[in-house]
CSV table of C-alpha atoms in Angstrom, one decimal:
chain,number,residue,atom,x,y,z
A,1,GLU,CA,1.2,15.0,18.0
A,2,PRO,CA,-1.8,13.5,16.1
A,3,GLU,CA,-2.7,10.0,17.1
A,4,VAL,CA,-5.1,7.2,16.4
A,5,THR,CA,-7.6,6.7,19.2
A,6,GLN,CA,-9.6,3.6,19.9
A,7,THR,CA,-12.6,3.0,22.2
A,8,PRO,CA,-13.2,1.2,24.4
A,9,SER,CA,-9.9,0.0,25.6
A,10,HIS,CA,-11.4,-3.2,26.9
A,11,GLN,CA,-14.7,-4.9,26.1
A,12,VAL,CA,-16.2,-8.0,27.5
A,13,THR,CA,-19.1,-9.6,25.7
A,14,GLN,CA,-21.0,-12.8,25.7
A,15,MET,CA,-20.7,-15.3,22.9
A,16,GLY,CA,-23.2,-14.5,20.2
A,17,GLN,CA,-23.5,-10.9,20.9
A,18,GLU,CA,-22.6,-8.1,18.5
A,19,VAL,CA,-19.8,-5.7,19.3
A,20,ILE,CA,-18.7,-2.5,17.6
A,21,LEU,CA,-15.1,-1.3,18.0
A,22,ARG,CA,-14.5,2.3,17.4
A,23,CYS,CA,-11.5,4.2,16.0
A,24,VAL,CA,-10.7,7.8,15.2
A,25,PRO,CA,-7.9,7.8,12.7
A,26,ILE,CA,-5.5,10.7,12.2
A,27,SER,CA,-7.5,13.4,10.4
A,28,ASN,CA,-5.6,13.8,7.1
A,29,HIS,CA,-5.0,10.1,6.6
A,30,LEU,CA,-6.7,8.3,3.7
A,31,TYR,CA,-6.2,4.6,4.4
A,32,PHE,CA,-7.6,2.8,7.4
A,33,TYR,CA,-6.9,-0.6,8.7
A,34,TRP,CA,-7.9,-3.1,11.3
A,35,TYR,CA,-5.5,-5.7,12.6
A,36,ARG,CA,-5.9,-8.4,15.2
A,37,GLN,CA,-3.6,-9.9,17.7
A,38,ILE,CA,-4.6,-13.1,19.5
A,39,LEU,CA,-2.9,-13.1,22.9
A,40,GLY,CA,0.7,-14.0,22.6
A,41,GLN,CA,0.6,-14.2,18.9
A,42,LYS,CA,1.6,-12.0,16.0
A,43,VAL,CA,-0.4,-9.1,14.6
A,44,GLU,CA,-2.5,-10.1,11.6
A,45,PHE,CA,-4.1,-7.9,9.0
A,46,LEU,CA,-7.9,-8.0,8.8
A,47,VAL,CA,-9.0,-5.3,6.4
A,48,SER,CA,-8.1,-2.0,4.7
A,49,PHE,CA,-10.5,0.7,3.8
A,50,TYR,CA,-10.1,3.5,1.3
A,51,ASN,CA,-12.4,6.0,-0.3
A,52,ASN,CA,-15.4,4.6,1.6
A,53,GLU,CA,-14.9,1.0,0.6
A,54,ILE,CA,-12.9,-2.1,1.5
A,55,SER,CA,-9.7,-2.2,-0.6
A,56,GLU,CA,-8.5,-5.5,0.7
A,57,LYS,CA,-9.4,-8.1,3.3
A,58,SER,CA,-7.8,-11.2,4.7
A,59,GLU,CA,-9.4,-14.6,4.9
A,60,ILE,CA,-10.0,-13.9,8.6
A,61,PHE,CA,-12.4,-11.2,7.7
A,62,ASP,CA,-15.4,-13.3,7.0
A,63,ASP,CA,-19.1,-12.4,6.9
A,64,GLN,CA,-19.3,-11.8,10.6
A,65,PHE,CA,-17.1,-8.8,10.2
A,66,SER,CA,-17.9,-5.5,8.7
A,67,VAL,CA,-16.4,-2.0,8.7
A,68,GLU,CA,-17.9,1.4,8.3
A,69,ARG,CA,-16.9,5.0,8.2
A,70,PRO,CA,-20.2,6.5,9.4
A,71,ASP,CA,-19.0,10.1,9.4
A,72,GLY,CA,-15.9,12.0,8.6
A,73,SER,CA,-13.9,11.0,11.7
A,74,ASN,CA,-14.9,7.5,13.0
A,75,PHE,CA,-14.0,4.1,11.6
A,76,THR,CA,-15.7,1.1,13.1
A,77,LEU,CA,-15.3,-2.6,13.1
A,78,LYS,CA,-18.5,-4.6,13.8
A,79,ILE,CA,-18.4,-8.3,14.8
A,80,ARG,CA,-21.9,-9.6,14.3
A,81,SER,CA,-22.1,-12.8,16.4
A,82,THR,CA,-19.0,-13.1,18.5
A,83,LYS,CA,-17.2,-16.4,19.1
A,84,LEU,CA,-14.8,-17.4,21.8
A,85,GLU,CA,-12.0,-17.3,19.2
A,86,ASP,CA,-12.7,-13.7,18.5
A,87,SER,CA,-11.0,-12.8,21.8
A,88,ALA,CA,-8.0,-10.7,20.9
A,89,MET,CA,-6.5,-7.3,20.8
A,90,TYR,CA,-7.9,-5.3,17.9
A,91,PHE,CA,-5.8,-2.5,16.5
A,92,CYS,CA,-6.9,0.3,14.2
A,93,ALA,CA,-4.3,2.0,12.1
A,94,SER,CA,-4.2,4.7,9.5
A,95,SER,CA,-1.7,6.0,6.9
A,96,ALA,CA,-1.3,9.1,4.8
A,97,ARG,CA,-0.7,9.4,1.1
A,98,ASP,CA,2.8,10.8,1.5
A,99,ARG,CA,4.0,9.1,4.6
A,100,GLY,CA,5.4,5.6,4.9
A,101,GLU,CA,4.3,4.3,8.2
A,102,ALA,CA,1.0,3.2,9.5
A,103,PHE,CA,0.1,4.7,12.9
A,104,PHE,CA,-1.6,2.4,15.3
A,105,GLY,CA,-4.1,3.1,18.0
A,106,GLN,CA,-3.6,1.7,21.5
A,107,GLY,CA,-5.9,-1.2,20.8
A,108,THR,CA,-9.1,-2.6,22.1
A,109,ARG,CA,-8.9,-5.8,24.0
A,110,LEU,CA,-12.0,-7.9,23.3
A,111,THR,CA,-12.9,-10.7,25.6
A,112,VAL,CA,-15.7,-13.1,24.6
A,113,VAL,CA,-17.0,-15.2,27.4
B,1,ALA,CA,4.0,-14.8,-0.5
B,2,GLN,CA,5.6,-12.3,1.8
B,3,LYS,CA,6.9,-13.6,5.1
B,4,VAL,CA,8.8,-12.2,8.1
B,5,THR,CA,10.7,-14.5,10.5
B,6,GLN,CA,11.9,-13.6,13.9
B,7,ALA,CA,13.6,-16.7,15.1
B,8,GLN,CA,14.3,-15.4,18.6
B,9,THR,CA,11.2,-15.9,20.7
B,10,GLU,CA,12.6,-14.4,23.9
B,11,ILE,CA,15.9,-12.8,24.9
B,12,SER,CA,17.0,-12.0,28.4
B,13,VAL,CA,19.8,-9.5,29.1
B,14,VAL,CA,21.1,-7.6,32.0
B,15,GLU,CA,20.9,-3.8,32.0
B,16,LYS,CA,23.6,-2.1,30.0
B,17,GLU,CA,24.2,-5.1,27.8
B,18,ASP,CA,23.9,-4.7,24.0
B,19,VAL,CA,21.3,-6.9,22.3
B,20,THR,CA,20.5,-7.6,18.7
B,21,LEU,CA,17.0,-8.7,17.5
B,22,ASP,CA,17.1,-10.6,14.2
B,23,CYS,CA,14.6,-10.2,11.4
B,24,VAL,CA,14.7,-12.1,8.1
B,25,TYR,CA,12.1,-11.5,5.4
B,26,GLU,CA,10.9,-13.0,2.1
B,27,THR,CA,9.4,-11.1,-0.7
B,28,ARG,CA,9.3,-11.2,-4.5
B,29,ASP,CA,8.7,-7.4,-4.7
B,30,THR,CA,11.6,-5.2,-5.8
B,31,THR,CA,10.2,-2.3,-3.9
B,32,TYR,CA,9.2,-2.9,-0.3
B,33,TYR,CA,9.4,-1.4,3.1
B,34,LEU,CA,10.5,-2.8,6.4
B,35,PHE,CA,9.4,-1.7,9.9
B,36,TRP,CA,10.1,-2.3,13.5
B,37,TYR,CA,7.4,-1.8,16.1
B,38,LYS,CA,7.7,-2.0,19.9
B,39,GLN,CA,4.9,-3.4,22.0
B,40,PRO,CA,5.4,-2.6,25.7
B,41,PRO,CA,3.4,-4.4,28.4
B,42,SER,CA,0.6,-1.8,28.1
B,43,GLY,CA,-0.1,-3.4,24.7
B,44,GLU,CA,0.1,-0.5,22.2
B,45,LEU,CA,2.2,-0.7,19.0
B,46,VAL,CA,4.8,2.0,18.9
B,47,PHE,CA,6.4,2.7,15.5
B,48,LEU,CA,10.3,2.7,15.7
B,49,ILE,CA,11.6,2.8,12.1
B,50,ARG,CA,10.7,2.4,8.4
B,51,ARG,CA,13.3,1.5,5.8
B,52,ASN,CA,12.7,1.2,2.1
B,53,SER,CA,14.4,-1.4,-0.1
B,54,PHE,CA,16.5,1.1,-1.9
B,55,ASP,CA,18.2,2.5,1.1
B,56,GLU,CA,20.7,0.1,2.7
B,57,GLN,CA,22.3,2.6,4.8
B,58,ASN,CA,22.4,1.7,8.5
B,59,GLU,CA,20.5,4.0,10.8
B,60,ILE,CA,21.2,5.0,14.3
B,61,SER,CA,18.8,6.8,16.6
B,62,GLY,CA,20.2,7.2,20.1
B,63,ARG,CA,20.7,3.8,21.6
B,64,TYR,CA,18.9,2.1,18.7
B,65,SER,CA,20.5,1.1,15.4
B,66,TRP,CA,19.3,-0.9,12.4
B,67,ASN,CA,21.3,-3.0,10.0
B,68,PHE,CA,19.6,-3.6,6.7
B,69,GLN,CA,21.3,-6.3,4.5
B,70,LYS,CA,19.5,-6.8,1.3
B,71,SER,CA,21.9,-9.6,0.2
B,72,THR,CA,20.8,-11.7,3.2
B,73,SER,CA,17.2,-10.3,3.4
B,74,SER,CA,17.8,-9.2,7.0
B,75,PHE,CA,16.8,-6.2,8.9
B,76,ASN,CA,18.3,-6.5,12.4
B,77,PHE,CA,17.8,-4.2,15.3
B,78,THR,CA,20.4,-3.5,18.0
B,79,ILE,CA,19.8,-1.8,21.3
B,80,THR,CA,23.0,-0.5,22.9
B,81,ALA,CA,23.3,-0.3,26.6
B,82,SER,CA,19.9,-1.8,27.2
B,83,GLN,CA,17.6,-0.4,29.9
B,84,VAL,CA,14.8,-1.9,31.9
B,85,VAL,CA,12.3,0.3,30.0
B,86,ASP,CA,13.4,-1.5,26.8
B,87,SER,CA,11.5,-4.6,28.0
B,88,ALA,CA,8.8,-5.2,25.4
B,89,VAL,CA,7.9,-7.4,22.5
B,90,TYR,CA,9.5,-6.1,19.3
B,91,PHE,CA,7.9,-6.8,15.9
B,92,CYS,CA,9.5,-6.7,12.6
B,93,ALA,CA,7.1,-6.1,9.7
B,94,LEU,CA,7.2,-6.0,5.9
B,95,SER,CA,4.8,-3.8,3.9
B,96,GLU,CA,2.7,-4.9,1.0
B,97,GLY,CA,1.5,-1.9,-0.8
B,98,ASP,CA,2.4,1.1,-2.8
B,99,MET,CA,4.2,3.8,-0.9
B,100,ASN,CA,3.3,6.3,-3.6
B,101,THR,CA,-0.4,6.0,-2.8
B,102,GLY,CA,0.1,5.6,0.9
B,103,PHE,CA,-1.5,2.1,1.0
B,104,GLN,CA,0.1,0.0,3.7
B,105,LYS,CA,-0.6,-3.6,4.5
B,106,LEU,CA,1.8,-5.0,7.1
B,107,VAL,CA,2.9,-8.5,7.4
B,108,PHE,CA,4.3,-9.0,10.9
B,109,GLY,CA,6.8,-11.4,12.3
B,110,THR,CA,5.9,-13.4,15.4
B,111,GLY,CA,7.9,-10.9,17.6
B,112,THR,CA,10.8,-11.2,20.0
B,113,ARG,CA,10.2,-10.7,23.7
B,114,LEU,CA,13.0,-8.7,25.3
B,115,LEU,CA,13.5,-8.9,29.0
B,116,VAL,CA,16.0,-6.5,30.5
B,117,SER,CA,16.7,-7.1,34.2
B,118,PRO,CA,18.4,-4.6,36.5
């Protein structure tokens, strides 16, 4: 069964460093999303991406964040200068035009030290 | 604004007990979609069910069943004869978006941690 894959599964980075989280959405899906879950808290929407541009973003998604679909398969989230409070699980998701549910990847746990 | 409330922070049951996880939502949309996701200790989010606002039929899938009550804005989830493997955090979510285009933006509840002991 097709699935969303994310790499790496766990990333540790120093405060102030840039990180890139990678995702491969399901191949025929058109909408791509990033969500964040701070440990023990709820899952929060960050950004959605469609037709090679951001379609919606939350107030969490400030200038330190950016997304890109550099080729036909990958979808990346870049955090430019990480802060301690960026430590969280980051989930990528994708959805198809004619299906209802968003499929989530297994997540990348980001730890900023 | 859309909102999902899961008032039960944590529920503990003994194996084989039935358990119901509550979910109450708020939305001004007439068309919306509700979801349940399971997050096991390994951390991934596993899709369980999607329900649209026009379909109030209850659904059963094995030991899982869902009760959608539009009049009370609730979408409760029952696990019958719980098992240790059911131990996880369960999230209820409400979609913002247009199902016809495929766009989905999920608003999640805070989750209910279910602990099933042997």
